[in-house]
């Protein structure tokens, strides 16, 4: 069992927390994120969304409403987190943070609490909000959420004689894949890449087998990893899953050669155009497996001039009220009211709203900052098993030992 107590969290973050909090005290922002009282900085992980995008337009609309200037700086999610942890003397006013990283940044003393800024999260669905909780405090507001599902190509399944209603658990899904491959098509594609994306995609199968992230070497965890390993070894999934990102995996599925693909709600539009449909990832013995919640929180980093928090709070409220940010980014809204509005506008969202409702955060079970360490060992175990370096049991035993050592 991996221990994840508050004391161990603090120990594992010692270098980060001490260095950064010390830096904050010695090198606090001289004027504020934007440099003057009407300019506010926002960092986000969306370099692909340019000034003409709906997201940029939502930011501009909020700036106009509040009579301020919002300067936007975009990078990928990893760079946003890295930049925040090294910018203690020049933190932005607002930062979009991938939800499992919120606790890490909060533990390092870089984020304000919602009780400090007055942000109200009472209407947000618990399974979406909990990713931003640490030791009884919440940090920032989720702009929305996405999650994973199991897409399928109905034409390929029909040609293979597979009734999607028969796919209810791991065994029946494997049987369906065998029929698809026997018919001359390809089975399933997904991402098992050696990054957080690989863990993200493995978690529905891991949790669906009733495995726990604090016990990576359990028999349940072995069942999940054995499933993926068998698919690759038997040719039901391609070797390319080892290097596939979620994007390249989707490109494979879009060739029309595959029966199934595990991927995210953000591909719904492309799936609709191609005539592909979705079911939730099944559990090992039936029912829907809990998939992880994806998406970012809009957080308010610590500033030396605390008077800036009032306007920063208004910016967050503007981007998270009335589904402005969620709709702009293609997310399921974080509130029941917002989801109802989305469903009324587009009834085809029902599947994904249900899937998000059944999802859970990657930092569930109070993992907090321990999640990053555990995730790294888990995707390493997946890589080792699928590549044939280790058996699933040995790969997970090594992962458990490595995680436990780093969390001491």
Protein backbone atom coordinates (compact mmCIF):
# COMPACT_ATOMS: atom_id res chain seq x y z
CA UNK A 1 0.00 0.00 0.00
CA UNK A 2 1.32 3.45 -0.93
CA UNK A 3 1.01 5.89 1.94
CA UNK A 4 -0.33 9.31 1.01
CA UNK A 5 -0.59 11.18 4.28
CA UNK A 6 -0.29 14.96 4.53
CA UNK A 7 3.11 14.54 6.13
CA UNK A 8 4.42 12.49 3.25
CA UNK A 9 2.97 14.94 0.75
CA UNK A 10 4.88 17.69 2.45
CA UNK A 11 8.08 15.66 2.43
CA UNK A 12 7.80 14.79 -1.24
CA UNK A 13 7.28 18.45 -2.07
CA UNK A 14 10.07 19.71 0.19
CA UNK A 15 12.39 20.94 -2.53
CA UNK A 16 9.59 22.47 -4.59
CA UNK A 17 7.79 24.03 -1.66
CA UNK A 18 10.83 25.37 0.18
CA UNK A 19 12.48 26.82 -2.90
CA UNK A 20 9.37 28.37 -4.33
CA UNK A 21 7.82 29.73 -1.18
CA UNK A 22 11.18 31.18 -0.24
CA UNK A 23 11.39 32.72 -3.69
CA UNK A 24 7.93 34.17 -3.25
CA UNK A 25 8.96 35.87 -0.03
CA UNK A 26 12.23 37.19 -1.41
CA UNK A 27 11.07 38.05 -4.92
CA UNK A 28 7.38 38.78 -4.74
CA UNK A 29 5.79 40.38 -7.80
CA UNK A 30 6.75 44.01 -7.81
CA UNK A 31 3.57 45.28 -9.41
CA UNK A 32 1.23 42.55 -10.20
CA UNK A 33 0.74 40.11 -13.06
CA UNK A 34 -0.03 42.69 -15.71
CA UNK A 35 2.12 45.59 -14.52
CA UNK A 36 -0.71 48.11 -13.93
CA UNK A 37 -4.11 48.32 -12.30
CA UNK A 38 -6.12 47.66 -15.46
CA UNK A 39 -4.00 44.96 -17.11
CA UNK A 40 -4.31 41.34 -15.97
CA UNK A 41 -2.37 38.34 -17.21
CA UNK A 42 -3.86 34.92 -17.93
CA UNK A 43 -1.82 31.83 -18.75
CA UNK A 44 -3.55 28.93 -20.50
CA UNK A 45 -2.48 25.67 -22.19
CA UNK A 46 -4.18 26.26 -25.53
CA UNK A 47 -1.61 27.45 -28.11
CA UNK A 48 -3.85 26.05 -30.85
CA UNK A 49 -6.62 28.52 -29.99
CA UNK A 50 -5.64 31.76 -31.65
CA UNK A 51 -7.15 35.23 -31.34
CA UNK A 52 -10.08 34.24 -33.54
CA UNK A 53 -11.05 31.21 -31.43
CA UNK A 54 -14.18 31.10 -29.31
CA UNK A 55 -11.97 30.87 -26.20
CA UNK A 56 -10.05 34.04 -27.06
CA UNK A 57 -13.33 35.76 -27.86
CA UNK A 58 -14.73 34.76 -24.46
CA UNK A 59 -11.68 36.30 -22.76
CA UNK A 60 -12.03 39.49 -24.80
CA UNK A 61 -15.72 39.71 -23.93
CA UNK A 62 -14.93 39.48 -20.23
CA UNK A 63 -12.23 42.14 -20.55
CA UNK A 64 -14.70 44.48 -22.28
CA UNK A 65 -17.38 43.79 -19.66
CA UNK A 66 -14.98 44.58 -16.82
CA UNK A 67 -13.28 47.52 -18.53
CA UNK A 68 -9.81 46.00 -18.30
CA UNK A 69 -7.13 44.45 -20.52
CA UNK A 70 -6.45 40.72 -20.27
CA UNK A 71 -3.08 39.68 -21.68
CA UNK A 72 -3.13 36.00 -22.63
CA UNK A 73 -0.05 33.78 -22.72
CA UNK A 74 -0.47 30.23 -24.06
CA UNK A 75 1.71 27.14 -23.84
CA UNK A 76 1.10 23.42 -23.47
CA UNK A 77 -0.16 22.07 -20.13
CA UNK A 78 3.24 20.81 -19.02
CA UNK A 79 4.90 24.14 -19.75
CA UNK A 80 2.17 26.06 -17.92
CA UNK A 81 2.82 24.06 -14.77
CA UNK A 82 6.58 24.28 -15.14
CA UNK A 83 6.42 28.01 -15.75
CA UNK A 84 4.27 28.55 -12.67
CA UNK A 85 6.67 26.64 -10.46
CA UNK A 86 9.63 28.68 -11.67
CA UNK A 87 7.99 32.11 -11.87
CA UNK A 88 7.58 32.85 -8.18
CA UNK A 89 8.61 36.47 -8.69
CA UNK A 90 6.39 37.04 -11.70
CA UNK A 91 3.23 34.97 -11.34
CA UNK A 92 0.28 35.74 -13.61
CA UNK A 93 -3.00 36.98 -12.20
CA UNK A 94 -4.80 33.89 -13.49
CA UNK A 95 -3.60 30.49 -14.63
CA UNK A 96 -5.39 27.57 -16.25
CA UNK A 97 -4.06 24.42 -14.59
CA UNK A 98 -4.64 20.77 -15.56
CA UNK A 99 -6.81 19.47 -12.74
CA UNK A 100 -4.44 16.88 -11.18
CA UNK A 101 -1.74 19.56 -10.90
CA UNK A 102 -3.83 21.97 -8.83
CA UNK A 103 -2.96 20.23 -5.58
CA UNK A 104 0.77 20.24 -6.37
CA UNK A 105 0.79 23.99 -7.00
CA UNK A 106 -1.41 24.65 -3.98
CA UNK A 107 0.86 22.59 -1.75
CA UNK A 108 3.81 24.70 -2.93
CA UNK A 109 2.02 27.84 -1.77
CA UNK A 110 1.53 29.28 -5.24
CA UNK A 111 -2.26 29.45 -5.37
CA UNK A 112 -4.86 31.35 -3.39
CA UNK A 113 -7.71 29.49 -1.73
CA UNK A 114 -11.28 30.17 -2.74
CA UNK A 115 -12.09 31.23 0.80
CA UNK A 116 -9.39 33.89 0.43
CA UNK A 117 -10.68 35.25 -2.89
CA UNK A 118 -14.37 34.67 -2.33
CA UNK A 119 -14.90 32.38 -5.33
CA UNK A 120 -18.15 30.43 -4.93
CA UNK A 121 -18.03 26.77 -5.99
CA UNK A 122 -21.19 25.60 -4.21
CA UNK A 123 -23.01 24.77 -7.45
CA UNK A 124 -20.19 22.75 -9.02
CA UNK A 125 -20.59 19.00 -9.27
CA UNK A 126 -18.59 17.27 -6.53
CA UNK A 127 -16.70 14.85 -8.79
CA UNK A 128 -15.47 17.76 -10.92
CA UNK A 129 -14.60 20.11 -8.06
CA UNK A 130 -12.79 17.55 -5.92
CA UNK A 131 -9.76 17.56 -8.22
CA UNK A 132 -9.06 21.08 -6.93
CA UNK A 133 -9.36 20.22 -3.24
CA UNK A 134 -6.47 19.80 -0.83
CA UNK A 135 -6.76 19.42 2.92
CA UNK A 136 -10.21 20.91 3.12
CA UNK A 137 -9.56 23.92 0.86
CA UNK A 138 -10.51 24.42 -2.78
CA UNK A 139 -8.34 26.26 -5.29
CA UNK A 140 -9.84 27.87 -8.36
CA UNK A 141 -12.87 26.92 -10.43
CA UNK A 142 -13.12 24.20 -13.08
CA UNK A 143 -14.08 25.73 -16.42
CA UNK A 144 -15.69 22.41 -17.29
CA UNK A 145 -14.78 18.77 -17.71
CA UNK A 146 -14.19 16.14 -20.35
CA UNK A 147 -13.67 12.41 -20.10
CA UNK A 148 -13.06 9.21 -22.07
CA UNK A 149 -15.40 6.84 -23.81
CA UNK A 150 -15.28 3.90 -26.19
CA UNK A 151 -15.97 4.98 -29.77
CA UNK A 152 -16.95 2.40 -32.36
CA UNK A 153 -17.42 2.18 -36.11
CA UNK A 154 -20.91 0.70 -36.68
CA UNK A 155 -20.14 -0.32 -40.28
CA UNK A 156 -17.15 -2.41 -39.23
CA UNK A 157 -19.05 -3.97 -36.35
CA UNK A 158 -21.96 -4.86 -38.62
CA UNK A 159 -19.63 -6.47 -41.15
CA UNK A 160 -18.01 -8.47 -38.35
CA UNK A 161 -21.35 -9.60 -36.92
CA UNK A 162 -20.86 -7.72 -33.64
CA UNK A 163 -23.90 -6.35 -31.81
CA UNK A 164 -22.69 -3.42 -29.71
CA UNK A 165 -25.28 -4.36 -27.08
CA UNK A 166 -23.27 -7.53 -26.46
CA UNK A 167 -20.22 -5.51 -25.34
CA UNK A 168 -20.79 -5.33 -21.61
CA UNK A 169 -17.51 -6.31 -19.94
CA UNK A 170 -13.85 -7.04 -20.66
CA UNK A 171 -14.48 -10.59 -21.94
CA UNK A 172 -17.27 -9.60 -24.34
CA UNK A 173 -15.24 -6.65 -25.63
CA UNK A 174 -12.29 -8.95 -26.32
CA UNK A 175 -14.62 -11.36 -28.12
CA UNK A 176 -15.90 -8.47 -30.23
CA UNK A 177 -12.34 -7.44 -31.09
CA UNK A 178 -11.55 -10.99 -32.17
CA UNK A 179 -14.55 -10.98 -34.51
CA UNK A 180 -13.57 -7.62 -35.95
CA UNK A 181 -10.00 -8.77 -36.67
CA UNK A 182 -11.23 -12.07 -38.10
CA UNK A 183 -13.40 -10.09 -40.52
CA UNK A 184 -10.31 -8.36 -41.92
CA UNK A 185 -10.54 -5.06 -40.04
CA UNK A 186 -8.44 -3.82 -37.15
CA UNK A 187 -9.45 -4.10 -33.52
CA UNK A 188 -8.93 -1.20 -31.13
CA UNK A 189 -6.60 1.76 -30.87
CA UNK A 190 -5.74 3.83 -27.81
CA UNK A 191 -2.85 5.73 -26.26
CA UNK A 192 -0.40 3.89 -24.02
CA UNK A 193 2.35 6.48 -24.47
CA UNK A 194 4.83 6.94 -21.63
CA UNK A 195 3.33 10.21 -20.37
CA UNK A 196 0.31 11.32 -18.35
CA UNK A 197 -1.79 10.68 -21.47
CA UNK A 198 -0.98 6.97 -21.15
CA UNK A 199 -2.09 6.88 -17.53
CA UNK A 200 -5.21 8.90 -18.37
CA UNK A 201 -6.23 6.32 -20.98
CA UNK A 202 -5.37 3.32 -18.81
CA UNK A 203 -7.33 4.50 -15.78
CA UNK A 204 -10.82 3.42 -16.96
CA UNK A 205 -9.55 -0.14 -17.37
CA UNK A 206 -7.58 0.05 -14.10
CA UNK A 207 -10.52 1.46 -12.12
CA UNK A 208 -12.94 -0.74 -14.06
CA UNK A 209 -11.09 -3.76 -12.66
CA UNK A 210 -11.61 -2.26 -9.17
CA UNK A 211 -7.91 -1.45 -8.76
CA UNK A 212 -6.66 1.32 -6.47
CA UNK A 213 -3.88 3.80 -7.23
CA UNK A 214 -2.35 3.25 -3.80
CA UNK A 215 -1.81 -0.45 -4.60
CA UNK A 216 -0.40 -0.69 -8.10
CA UNK A 217 0.58 -4.35 -7.82
CA UNK A 218 -2.82 -5.70 -6.75
CA UNK A 219 -4.42 -8.62 -8.57
CA UNK A 220 -7.06 -6.22 -9.87
CA UNK A 221 -4.39 -3.96 -11.38
CA UNK A 222 -2.73 -6.99 -12.95
CA UNK A 223 -6.03 -7.98 -14.57
CA UNK A 224 -6.32 -4.58 -16.22
CA UNK A 225 -2.76 -4.51 -17.52
CA UNK A 226 -3.00 -8.13 -18.68
CA UNK A 227 -6.03 -7.13 -20.76
CA UNK A 228 -4.10 -4.46 -22.67
CA UNK A 229 -1.02 -6.68 -22.98
CA UNK A 230 -3.05 -9.55 -24.42
CA UNK A 231 -4.69 -7.23 -26.95
CA UNK A 232 -1.30 -6.12 -28.26
CA UNK A 233 0.22 -9.60 -28.20
CA UNK A 234 -2.75 -11.09 -30.05
CA UNK A 235 -2.88 -8.34 -32.67
CA UNK A 236 -6.19 -6.93 -31.44
CA UNK A 237 -4.45 -3.58 -30.81
CA UNK A 238 -1.49 -2.22 -32.80
CA UNK A 239 2.05 -1.83 -31.46
CA UNK A 240 1.68 1.87 -32.25
CA UNK A 241 -0.30 2.31 -29.01
CA UNK A 242 3.08 2.48 -27.26
CA UNK A 243 3.85 5.78 -28.97
CA UNK A 244 0.35 7.02 -29.73
CA UNK A 245 -0.81 10.25 -28.22
CA UNK A 246 -4.56 10.62 -27.97
CA UNK A 247 -4.36 12.68 -31.15
CA UNK A 248 -2.43 10.14 -33.21
CA UNK A 249 -4.63 7.34 -31.87
CA UNK A 250 -7.65 9.28 -33.09
CA UNK A 251 -6.00 9.72 -36.50
CA UNK A 252 -5.68 5.92 -36.69
CA UNK A 253 -9.35 5.49 -35.90
CA UNK A 254 -10.33 8.10 -38.47
CA UNK A 255 -8.81 5.94 -41.23
CA UNK A 256 -11.97 3.85 -40.95
CA UNK A 257 -9.95 0.67 -40.44
CA UNK A 258 -10.64 0.12 -36.71
CA UNK A 259 -13.68 -1.23 -34.95
CA UNK A 260 -13.05 0.59 -31.67
CA UNK A 261 -11.07 3.46 -30.18
CA UNK A 262 -10.82 4.70 -26.64
CA UNK A 263 -10.70 8.48 -26.72
CA UNK A 264 -12.05 11.73 -25.40
CA UNK A 265 -15.26 13.70 -25.58
CA UNK A 266 -13.33 16.44 -27.42
CA UNK A 267 -13.51 14.29 -30.57
CA UNK A 268 -17.32 14.16 -30.50
CA UNK A 269 -17.69 16.56 -33.44
CA UNK A 270 -15.37 14.56 -35.68
CA UNK A 271 -17.06 11.32 -34.61
CA UNK A 272 -20.49 12.70 -35.44
CA UNK A 273 -19.35 13.70 -38.92
CA UNK A 274 -17.84 10.25 -39.54
CA UNK A 275 -20.90 8.38 -38.23
CA UNK A 276 -19.05 6.88 -35.27
CA UNK A 277 -20.91 6.19 -32.02
CA UNK A 278 -19.90 5.78 -28.36
CA UNK A 279 -20.45 3.66 -25.28
CA UNK A 280 -18.87 4.02 -21.87
CA UNK A 281 -15.82 1.86 -21.20
CA UNK A 282 -17.23 -1.31 -19.62
CA UNK A 283 -16.09 -2.63 -16.25
CA UNK A 284 -14.40 -5.98 -15.90
CA UNK A 285 -17.63 -7.66 -14.76
CA UNK A 286 -20.11 -5.29 -16.39
CA UNK A 287 -21.48 -1.83 -15.83
CA UNK A 288 -19.64 1.36 -16.72
CA UNK A 289 -16.05 1.82 -15.63
CA UNK A 290 -15.29 5.19 -14.03
CA UNK A 291 -13.22 7.24 -16.45
CA UNK A 292 -11.02 10.12 -15.26
CA UNK A 293 -12.14 13.71 -15.44
CA UNK A 294 -10.07 15.92 -17.68
CA UNK A 295 -10.05 19.68 -17.95
CA UNK A 296 -8.51 22.69 -16.31
CA UNK A 297 -9.18 24.88 -13.30
CA UNK A 298 -8.93 28.65 -13.57
CA UNK A 299 -6.78 29.48 -10.56
CA UNK A 300 -5.63 32.74 -8.98
CA UNK A 301 -1.92 32.60 -8.16
CA UNK A 302 -0.53 34.43 -5.13
CA UNK A 303 0.20 38.16 -5.63
CA UNK A 304 1.99 40.61 -3.36
CA UNK A 305 -0.74 43.17 -4.07
CA UNK A 306 -3.79 41.35 -2.76
CA UNK A 307 -6.10 44.11 -4.00
CA UNK A 308 -5.80 42.54 -7.45
CA UNK A 309 -7.73 39.49 -6.30
CA UNK A 310 -11.04 41.34 -6.52
CA UNK A 311 -10.78 41.84 -10.28
CA UNK A 312 -9.16 38.44 -10.82
CA UNK A 313 -12.16 36.88 -9.09
CA UNK A 314 -14.50 38.77 -11.42
CA UNK A 315 -12.59 37.45 -14.43
CA UNK A 316 -12.92 33.87 -13.18
CA UNK A 317 -16.62 34.38 -12.54
CA UNK A 318 -17.11 35.85 -16.00
CA UNK A 319 -15.41 32.88 -17.69
CA UNK A 320 -17.21 30.25 -15.60
CA UNK A 321 -20.72 31.69 -15.37
CA UNK A 322 -23.34 30.85 -17.97
CA UNK A 323 -21.09 28.21 -19.59
CA UNK A 324 -18.99 30.88 -21.32
CA UNK A 325 -15.71 29.03 -20.86
CA UNK A 326 -17.11 25.50 -21.07
CA UNK A 327 -18.87 26.15 -24.36
CA UNK A 328 -15.86 27.99 -25.77
CA UNK A 329 -13.57 25.05 -24.97
CA UNK A 330 -16.01 22.27 -25.81
CA UNK A 331 -16.26 21.03 -22.22
CA UNK A 332 -19.21 19.62 -20.34
CA UNK A 333 -20.30 22.36 -17.93
CA UNK A 334 -19.30 21.88 -14.27
CA UNK A 335 -22.77 22.58 -12.85
CA UNK A 336 -26.06 20.71 -13.17
CA UNK A 337 -27.73 23.89 -14.39
CA UNK A 338 -25.06 24.42 -17.01
CA UNK A 339 -25.28 20.81 -18.19
CA UNK A 340 -29.05 21.10 -18.52
CA UNK A 341 -28.60 24.19 -20.69
CA UNK A 342 -26.06 22.39 -22.88
CA UNK A 343 -28.36 19.40 -23.24
CA UNK A 344 -31.27 21.61 -24.25
CA UNK A 345 -29.12 23.27 -26.88
CA UNK A 346 -27.67 19.97 -28.14
CA UNK A 347 -29.45 16.74 -27.10
CA UNK A 348 -26.61 14.67 -28.62
CA UNK A 349 -24.48 15.66 -25.63
CA UNK A 350 -26.46 13.37 -23.35
CA UNK A 351 -23.95 10.53 -23.59
CA UNK A 352 -20.98 12.69 -22.64
CA UNK A 353 -22.81 14.51 -19.86
CA UNK A 354 -23.66 11.11 -18.38
CA UNK A 355 -20.06 9.92 -18.79
CA UNK A 356 -18.70 13.02 -17.04
CA UNK A 357 -21.20 12.45 -14.24
CA UNK A 358 -19.84 8.93 -13.75
CA UNK A 359 -16.19 10.01 -13.96
CA UNK A 360 -13.84 10.66 -11.07
CA UNK A 361 -10.76 12.85 -10.61
CA UNK A 362 -7.32 11.39 -10.96
CA UNK A 363 -6.44 12.66 -7.48
CA UNK A 364 -9.38 10.81 -5.90
CA UNK A 365 -8.86 9.12 -2.53
CA UNK A 366 -6.98 12.21 -1.28
CA UNK A 367 -3.90 11.42 -3.37
CA UNK A 368 -3.15 15.12 -3.79
CA UNK A 369 0.41 15.72 -4.94
CA UNK A 370 1.20 12.01 -4.70
CA UNK A 371 -0.73 11.40 -7.90
CA UNK A 372 2.04 12.64 -10.18
CA UNK A 373 4.55 10.16 -8.73
CA UNK A 374 2.08 7.27 -8.88
CA UNK A 375 1.03 8.15 -12.43
CA UNK A 376 4.63 8.15 -13.66
CA UNK A 377 5.19 4.67 -12.30
CA UNK A 378 1.89 3.43 -13.72
CA UNK A 379 2.53 4.59 -17.29
CA UNK A 380 6.04 3.15 -17.02
CA UNK A 381 4.55 -0.20 -16.02
CA UNK A 382 2.16 -0.06 -18.98
CA UNK A 383 5.05 0.65 -21.35
CA UNK A 384 7.14 -2.18 -19.92
CA UNK A 385 4.33 -4.73 -20.12
CA UNK A 386 3.08 -3.84 -23.60
CA UNK A 387 6.61 -3.74 -25.03
CA UNK A 388 7.45 -7.14 -23.55
CA UNK A 389 10.17 -5.84 -21.22
CA UNK A 390 8.32 -7.26 -18.20
CA UNK A 391 5.25 -9.32 -17.45
CA UNK A 392 2.27 -7.28 -16.23
CA UNK A 393 2.77 -8.63 -12.70
CA UNK A 394 6.48 -7.77 -12.62
CA UNK A 395 5.97 -4.36 -14.22
CA UNK A 396 3.37 -3.42 -11.61
CA UNK A 397 5.45 -4.80 -8.74
CA UNK A 398 8.34 -2.59 -9.86
CA UNK A 399 5.97 0.36 -10.18
CA UNK A 400 4.61 -0.16 -6.67
CA UNK A 401 8.09 -0.41 -5.18
CA UNK A 402 9.32 2.71 -7.00
CA UNK A 403 6.27 4.77 -6.03
CA UNK A 404 6.48 3.70 -2.39
CA UNK A 405 10.18 4.61 -2.26
CA UNK A 406 9.64 8.07 -3.72
CA UNK A 407 6.74 8.77 -1.37
CA UNK A 408 8.65 7.88 1.79
